[in-house]
Coordinates of N, CA and C in Angstrom, one line a residue:
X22 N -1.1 -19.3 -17.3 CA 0.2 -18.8 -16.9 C 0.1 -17.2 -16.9
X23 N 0.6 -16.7 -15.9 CA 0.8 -15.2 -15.6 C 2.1 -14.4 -16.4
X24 N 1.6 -13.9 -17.1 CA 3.1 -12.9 -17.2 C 3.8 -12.2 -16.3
X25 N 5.0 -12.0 -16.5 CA 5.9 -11.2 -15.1 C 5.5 -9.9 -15.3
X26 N 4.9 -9.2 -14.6 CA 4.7 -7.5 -14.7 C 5.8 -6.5 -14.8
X27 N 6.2 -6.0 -15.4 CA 7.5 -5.1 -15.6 C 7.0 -3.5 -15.4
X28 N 7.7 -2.9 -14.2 CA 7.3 -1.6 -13.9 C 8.8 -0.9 -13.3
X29 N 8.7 0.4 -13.8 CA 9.9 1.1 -13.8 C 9.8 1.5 -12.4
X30 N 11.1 1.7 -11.4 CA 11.2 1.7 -10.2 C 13.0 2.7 -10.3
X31 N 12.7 3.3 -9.3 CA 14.2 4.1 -8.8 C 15.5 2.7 -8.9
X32 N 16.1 2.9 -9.6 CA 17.4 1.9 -9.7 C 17.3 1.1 -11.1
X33 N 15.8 1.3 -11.6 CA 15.8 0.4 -12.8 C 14.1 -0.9 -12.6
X34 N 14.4 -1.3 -14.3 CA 13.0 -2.1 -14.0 C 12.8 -3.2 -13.0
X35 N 11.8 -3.1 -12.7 CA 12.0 -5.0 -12.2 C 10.4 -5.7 -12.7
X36 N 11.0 -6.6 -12.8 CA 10.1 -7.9 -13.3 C 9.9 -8.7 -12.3
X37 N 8.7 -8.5 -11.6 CA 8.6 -9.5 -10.8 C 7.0 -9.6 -10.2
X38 N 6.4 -10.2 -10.0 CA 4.9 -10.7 -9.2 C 5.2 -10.3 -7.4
X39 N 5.2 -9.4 -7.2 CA 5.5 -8.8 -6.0 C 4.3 -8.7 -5.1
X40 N 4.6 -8.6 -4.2 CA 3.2 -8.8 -3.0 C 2.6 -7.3 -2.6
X41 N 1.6 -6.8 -2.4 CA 1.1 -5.6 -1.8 C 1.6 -5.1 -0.6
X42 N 1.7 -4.4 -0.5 CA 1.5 -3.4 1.5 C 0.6 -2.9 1.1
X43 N -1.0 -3.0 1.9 CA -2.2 -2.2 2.1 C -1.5 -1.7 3.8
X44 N -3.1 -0.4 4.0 CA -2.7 0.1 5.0 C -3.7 1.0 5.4
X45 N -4.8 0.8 4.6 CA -6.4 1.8 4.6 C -7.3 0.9 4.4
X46 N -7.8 1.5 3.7 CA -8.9 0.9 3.0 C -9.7 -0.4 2.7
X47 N -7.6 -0.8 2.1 CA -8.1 -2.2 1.6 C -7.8 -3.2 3.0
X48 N -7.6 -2.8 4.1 CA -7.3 -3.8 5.2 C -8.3 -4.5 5.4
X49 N -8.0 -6.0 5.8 CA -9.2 -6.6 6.5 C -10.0 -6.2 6.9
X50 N -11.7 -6.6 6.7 CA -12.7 -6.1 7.7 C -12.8 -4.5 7.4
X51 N -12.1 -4.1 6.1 CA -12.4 -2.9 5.8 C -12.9 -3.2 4.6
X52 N -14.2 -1.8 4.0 CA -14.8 -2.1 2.8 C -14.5 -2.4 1.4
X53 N -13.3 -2.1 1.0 CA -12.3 -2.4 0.0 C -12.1 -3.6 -0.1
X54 N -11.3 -4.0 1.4 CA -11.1 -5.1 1.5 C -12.0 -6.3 0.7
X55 N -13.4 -6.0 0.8 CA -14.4 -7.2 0.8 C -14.7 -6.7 -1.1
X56 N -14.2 -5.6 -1.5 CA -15.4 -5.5 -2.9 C -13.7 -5.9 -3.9
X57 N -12.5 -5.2 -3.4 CA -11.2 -5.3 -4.2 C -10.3 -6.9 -4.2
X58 N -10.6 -7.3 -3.0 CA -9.3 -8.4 -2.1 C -10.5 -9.7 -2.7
X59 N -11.4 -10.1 -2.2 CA -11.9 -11.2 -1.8 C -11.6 -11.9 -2.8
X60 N -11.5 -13.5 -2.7 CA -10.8 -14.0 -3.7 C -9.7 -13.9 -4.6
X61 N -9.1 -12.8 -4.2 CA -7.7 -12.7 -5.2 C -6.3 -12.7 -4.3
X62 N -6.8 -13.1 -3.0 CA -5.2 -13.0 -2.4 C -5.0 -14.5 -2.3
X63 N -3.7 -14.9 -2.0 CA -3.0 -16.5 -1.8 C -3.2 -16.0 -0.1
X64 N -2.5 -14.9 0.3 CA -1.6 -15.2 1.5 C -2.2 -13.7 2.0
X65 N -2.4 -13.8 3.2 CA -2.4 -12.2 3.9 C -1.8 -12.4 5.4
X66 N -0.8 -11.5 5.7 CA -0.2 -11.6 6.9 C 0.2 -9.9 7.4
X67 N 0.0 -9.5 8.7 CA 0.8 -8.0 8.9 C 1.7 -8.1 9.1
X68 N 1.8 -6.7 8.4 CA 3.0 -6.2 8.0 C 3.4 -4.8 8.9
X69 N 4.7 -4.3 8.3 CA 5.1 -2.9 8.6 C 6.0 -2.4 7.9
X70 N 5.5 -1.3 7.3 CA 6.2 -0.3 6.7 C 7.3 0.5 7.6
X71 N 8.5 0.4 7.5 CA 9.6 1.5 7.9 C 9.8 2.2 7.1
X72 N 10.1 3.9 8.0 CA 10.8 5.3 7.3 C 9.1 5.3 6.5
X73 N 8.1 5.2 6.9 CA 6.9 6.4 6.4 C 6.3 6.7 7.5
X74 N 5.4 7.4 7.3 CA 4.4 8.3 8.0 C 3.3 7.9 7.4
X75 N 1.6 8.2 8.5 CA 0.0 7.9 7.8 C -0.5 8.7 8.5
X76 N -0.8 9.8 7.1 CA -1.5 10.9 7.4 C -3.0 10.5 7.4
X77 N -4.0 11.2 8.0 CA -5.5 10.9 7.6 C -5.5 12.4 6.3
X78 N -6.4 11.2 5.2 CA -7.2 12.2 4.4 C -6.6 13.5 3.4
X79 N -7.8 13.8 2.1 CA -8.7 14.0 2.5 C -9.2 12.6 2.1
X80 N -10.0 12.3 2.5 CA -11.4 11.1 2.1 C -10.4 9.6 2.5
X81 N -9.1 9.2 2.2 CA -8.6 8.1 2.7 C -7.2 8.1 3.8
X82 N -6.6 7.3 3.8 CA -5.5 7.5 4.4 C -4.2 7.2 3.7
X83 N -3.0 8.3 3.6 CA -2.3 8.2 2.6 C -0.6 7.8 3.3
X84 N 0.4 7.2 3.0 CA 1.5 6.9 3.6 C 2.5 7.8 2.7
X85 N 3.5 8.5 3.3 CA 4.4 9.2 2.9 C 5.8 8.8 3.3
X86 N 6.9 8.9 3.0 CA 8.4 9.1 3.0 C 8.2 10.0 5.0
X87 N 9.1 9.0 5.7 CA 9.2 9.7 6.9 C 9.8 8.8 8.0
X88 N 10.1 9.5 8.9 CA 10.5 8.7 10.5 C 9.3 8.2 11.2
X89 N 9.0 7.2 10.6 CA 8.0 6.3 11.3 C 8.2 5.3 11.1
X90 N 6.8 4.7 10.8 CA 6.4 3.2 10.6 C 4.8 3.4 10.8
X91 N 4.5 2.6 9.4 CA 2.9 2.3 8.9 C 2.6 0.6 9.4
X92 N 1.7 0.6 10.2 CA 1.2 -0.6 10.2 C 0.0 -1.3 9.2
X93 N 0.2 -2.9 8.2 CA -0.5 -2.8 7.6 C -0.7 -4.1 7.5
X94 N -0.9 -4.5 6.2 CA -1.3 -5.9 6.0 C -0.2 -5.9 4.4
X95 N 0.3 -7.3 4.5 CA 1.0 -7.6 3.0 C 0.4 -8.4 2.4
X96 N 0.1 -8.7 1.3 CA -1.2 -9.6 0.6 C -0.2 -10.1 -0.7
X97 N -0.5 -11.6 -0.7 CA 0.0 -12.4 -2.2 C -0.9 -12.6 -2.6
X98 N -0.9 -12.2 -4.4 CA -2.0 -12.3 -5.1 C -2.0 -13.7 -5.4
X99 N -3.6 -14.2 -5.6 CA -3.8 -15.5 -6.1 C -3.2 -15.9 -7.5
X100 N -2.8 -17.4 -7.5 CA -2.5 -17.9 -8.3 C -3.2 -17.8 -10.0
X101 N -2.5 -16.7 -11.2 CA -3.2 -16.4 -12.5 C -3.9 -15.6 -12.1
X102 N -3.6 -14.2 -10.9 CA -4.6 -13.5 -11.6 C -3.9 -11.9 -11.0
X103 N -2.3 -12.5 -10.9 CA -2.0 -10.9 -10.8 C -2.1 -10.0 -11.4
X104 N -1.9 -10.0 -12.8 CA -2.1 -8.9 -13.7 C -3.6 -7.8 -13.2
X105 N -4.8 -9.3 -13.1 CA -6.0 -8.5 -12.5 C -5.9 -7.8 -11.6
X106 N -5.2 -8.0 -10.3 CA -5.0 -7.5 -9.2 C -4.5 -6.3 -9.3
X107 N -3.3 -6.2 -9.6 CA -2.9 -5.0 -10.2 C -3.4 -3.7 -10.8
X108 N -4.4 -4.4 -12.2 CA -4.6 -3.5 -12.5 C -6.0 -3.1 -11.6
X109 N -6.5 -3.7 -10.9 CA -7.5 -3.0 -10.1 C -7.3 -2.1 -8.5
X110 N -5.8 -2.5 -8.4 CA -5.4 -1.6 -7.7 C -4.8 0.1 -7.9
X111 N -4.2 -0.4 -9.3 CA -3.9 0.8 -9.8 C -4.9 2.0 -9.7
X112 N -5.9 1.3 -10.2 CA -7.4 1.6 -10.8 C -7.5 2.8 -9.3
X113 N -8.0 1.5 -8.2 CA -8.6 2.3 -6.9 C -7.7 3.4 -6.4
X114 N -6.4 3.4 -7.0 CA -5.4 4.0 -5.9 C -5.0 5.0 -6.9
X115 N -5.8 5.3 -8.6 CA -5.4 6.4 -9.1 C -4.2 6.6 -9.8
X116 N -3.9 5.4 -9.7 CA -2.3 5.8 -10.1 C -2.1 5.3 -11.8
X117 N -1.8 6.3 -12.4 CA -2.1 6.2 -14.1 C -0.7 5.9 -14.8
X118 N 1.2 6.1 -13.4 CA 1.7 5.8 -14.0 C 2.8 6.5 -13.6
X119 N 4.2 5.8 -13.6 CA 5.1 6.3 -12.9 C 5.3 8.1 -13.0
X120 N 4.9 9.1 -12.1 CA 5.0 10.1 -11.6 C 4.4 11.2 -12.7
X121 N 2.9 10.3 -12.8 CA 2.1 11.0 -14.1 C 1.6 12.1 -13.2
X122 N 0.9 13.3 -13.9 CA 0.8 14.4 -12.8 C -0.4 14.5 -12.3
X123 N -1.2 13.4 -12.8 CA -2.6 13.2 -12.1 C -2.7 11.8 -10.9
X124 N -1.6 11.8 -10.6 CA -1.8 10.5 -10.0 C -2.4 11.1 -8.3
X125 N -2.8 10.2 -8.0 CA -3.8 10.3 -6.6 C -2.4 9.5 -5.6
X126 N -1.7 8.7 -5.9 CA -0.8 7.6 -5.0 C -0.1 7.5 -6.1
X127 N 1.6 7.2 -5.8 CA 2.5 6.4 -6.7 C 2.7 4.9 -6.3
X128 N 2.8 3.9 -7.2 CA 2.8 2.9 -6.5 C 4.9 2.5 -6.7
X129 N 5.1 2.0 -5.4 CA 6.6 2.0 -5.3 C 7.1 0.8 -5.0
X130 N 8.1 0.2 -5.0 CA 8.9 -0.7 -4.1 C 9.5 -0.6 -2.9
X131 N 9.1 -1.1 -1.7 CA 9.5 -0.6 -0.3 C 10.2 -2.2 0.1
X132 N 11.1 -2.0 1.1 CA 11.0 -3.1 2.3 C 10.2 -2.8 3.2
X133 N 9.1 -4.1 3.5 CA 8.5 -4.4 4.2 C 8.5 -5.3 5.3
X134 N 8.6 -5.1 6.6 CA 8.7 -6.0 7.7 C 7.7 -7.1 7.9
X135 N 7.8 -8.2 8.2 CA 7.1 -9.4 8.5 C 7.1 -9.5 10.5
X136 N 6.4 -9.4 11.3 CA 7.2 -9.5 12.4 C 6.7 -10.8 12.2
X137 N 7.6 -11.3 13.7 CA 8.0 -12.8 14.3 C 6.9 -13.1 14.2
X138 N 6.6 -14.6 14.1 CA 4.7 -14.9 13.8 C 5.6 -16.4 15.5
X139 N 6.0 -16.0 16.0 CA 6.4 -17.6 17.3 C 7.9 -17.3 17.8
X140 N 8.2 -18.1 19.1 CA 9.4 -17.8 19.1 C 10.5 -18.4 18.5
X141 N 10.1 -19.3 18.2 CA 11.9 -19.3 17.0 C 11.8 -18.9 15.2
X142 N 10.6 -17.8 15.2 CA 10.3 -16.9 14.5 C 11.4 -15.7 14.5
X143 N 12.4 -15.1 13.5 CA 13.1 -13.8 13.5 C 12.0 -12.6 12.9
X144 N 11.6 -13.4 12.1 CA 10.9 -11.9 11.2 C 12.0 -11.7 10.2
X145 N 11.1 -11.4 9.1 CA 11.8 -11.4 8.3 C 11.5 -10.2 7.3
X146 N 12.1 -9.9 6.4 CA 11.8 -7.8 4.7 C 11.8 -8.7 3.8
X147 N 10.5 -7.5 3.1 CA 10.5 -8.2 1.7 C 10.0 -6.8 0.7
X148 N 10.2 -7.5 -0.2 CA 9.9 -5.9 -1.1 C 8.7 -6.4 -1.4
X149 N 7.9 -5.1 -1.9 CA 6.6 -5.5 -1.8 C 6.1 -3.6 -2.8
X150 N 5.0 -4.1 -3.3 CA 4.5 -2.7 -4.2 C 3.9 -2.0 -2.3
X151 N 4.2 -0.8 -2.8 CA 2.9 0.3 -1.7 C 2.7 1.2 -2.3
X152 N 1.3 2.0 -2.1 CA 1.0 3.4 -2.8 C 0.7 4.3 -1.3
X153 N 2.0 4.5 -1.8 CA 2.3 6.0 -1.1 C 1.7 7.3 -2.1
X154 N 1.5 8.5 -1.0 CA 0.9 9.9 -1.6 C 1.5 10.1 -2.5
X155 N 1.3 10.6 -3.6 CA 1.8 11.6 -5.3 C 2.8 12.5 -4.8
X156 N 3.5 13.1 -5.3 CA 4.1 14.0 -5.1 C 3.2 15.8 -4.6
X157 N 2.4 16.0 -5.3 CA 1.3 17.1 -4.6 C 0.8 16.8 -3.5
X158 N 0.2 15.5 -3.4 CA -0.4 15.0 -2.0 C 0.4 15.2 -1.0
X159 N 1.3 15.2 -1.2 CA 2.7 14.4 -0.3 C 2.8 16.1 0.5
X160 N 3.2 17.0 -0.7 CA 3.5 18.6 -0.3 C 2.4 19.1 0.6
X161 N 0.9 18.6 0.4 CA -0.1 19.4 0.8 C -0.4 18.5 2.5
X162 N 0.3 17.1 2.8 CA 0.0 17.0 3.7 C 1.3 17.5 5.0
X163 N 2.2 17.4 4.2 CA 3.6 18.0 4.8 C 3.1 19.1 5.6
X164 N 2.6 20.5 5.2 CA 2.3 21.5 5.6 C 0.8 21.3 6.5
X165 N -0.5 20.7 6.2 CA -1.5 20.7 7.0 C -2.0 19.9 7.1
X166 N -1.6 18.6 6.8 CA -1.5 17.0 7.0 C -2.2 16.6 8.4
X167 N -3.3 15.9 9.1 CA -3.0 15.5 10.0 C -2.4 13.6 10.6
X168 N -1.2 13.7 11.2 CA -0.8 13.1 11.4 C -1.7 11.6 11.7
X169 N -1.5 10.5 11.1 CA -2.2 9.4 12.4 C -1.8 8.9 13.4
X170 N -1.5 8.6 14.5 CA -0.9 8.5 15.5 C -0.3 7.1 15.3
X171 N 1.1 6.5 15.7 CA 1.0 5.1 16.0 C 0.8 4.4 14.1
X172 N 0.8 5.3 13.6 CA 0.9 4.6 12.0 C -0.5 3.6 12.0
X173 N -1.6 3.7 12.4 CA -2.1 2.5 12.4 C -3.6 3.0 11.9
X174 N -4.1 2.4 11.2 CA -5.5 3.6 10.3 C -6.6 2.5 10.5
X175 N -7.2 2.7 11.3 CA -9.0 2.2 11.5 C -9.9 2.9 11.2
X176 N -11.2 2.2 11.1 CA -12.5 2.7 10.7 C -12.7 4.2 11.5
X177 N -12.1 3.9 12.8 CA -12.3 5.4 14.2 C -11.5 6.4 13.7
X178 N -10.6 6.1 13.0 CA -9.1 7.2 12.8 C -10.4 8.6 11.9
X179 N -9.3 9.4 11.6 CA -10.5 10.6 11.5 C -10.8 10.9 9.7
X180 N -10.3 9.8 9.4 CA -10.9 9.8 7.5 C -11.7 8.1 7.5
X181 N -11.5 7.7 8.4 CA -12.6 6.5 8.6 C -14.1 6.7 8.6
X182 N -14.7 6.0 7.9 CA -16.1 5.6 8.2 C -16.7 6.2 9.9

């Protein structure tokens, strides 16, 4: 049995086994993907982040607070082993802890879009963790950030492989 993960969020705690937004690295067919993901997701489906932005770099690709939309992938951890997931995402994505000052990414609660998967499909939001940029990251791409185009981050984009 899994324990419920309890992490402090704008509005208060919440306790709950919540699903990912990836949007780099860890995307399918990306290298993350195959050394972090394999074996630990239930469910992977794309997704979309509304109201952020994907900047490239430096070294990965980061999502920020903005008039956009990030395109990505939402991922349910396998059965008994979120805690692991978790903490190995924290791990990769730097993040040591709600708005510690060394963090690389905050990890947050967002609604996340499902589009229509058929047509008597609506699509459906769900909250879901994302690691969006730190607050310094965030300032330093604001000013000389380069934009991704289209929210959408591949191997070609210009912090890709």
């Amino acid at each position: 049995m899994t324990a419920a993960v309890t992490t402090t969020v704008p509005g208060g705690p919440v306790a709950a086994e919540l699903p990912f937004f990836v949007y780099g690295t860890l995307l399918p067919g990306e290298p993350n993907h195959d050394l972090f993901l394999r074996g630990r997701t239930a469910g992977e489906r794309p997704a979309v982040l509304p109201r952020a932005l994907l900047y490239d770099g430096p070294g990965y690709p980061y999502a920020i607070e903005g008039h956009g939309r990030v395109h990505g992938t939402l991922l349910v951890a396998a059965p008994g082993i979120y805690g692991e997931l978790l903490g190995l995402l924290d791990h990769l994505e730097e993040f040591l802890g709600p708005g510690h000052p060394r963090n690389l990414y905050e990890r947050v609660v967002r609604e996340v879009e499902l589009p229509a998967q058929g047509a008597s499909d609506a699509g459906e939001s769900v909250r879901a963790w994302v690691y969006l940029a730190a607050a310094a990251v965030t300032r330093s791409l604001r000013t000389g950030g380069v934009l991704i185009p289209e929210g959408r981050w591949t191997r070609s984009s210009p912090s890709g492989d």
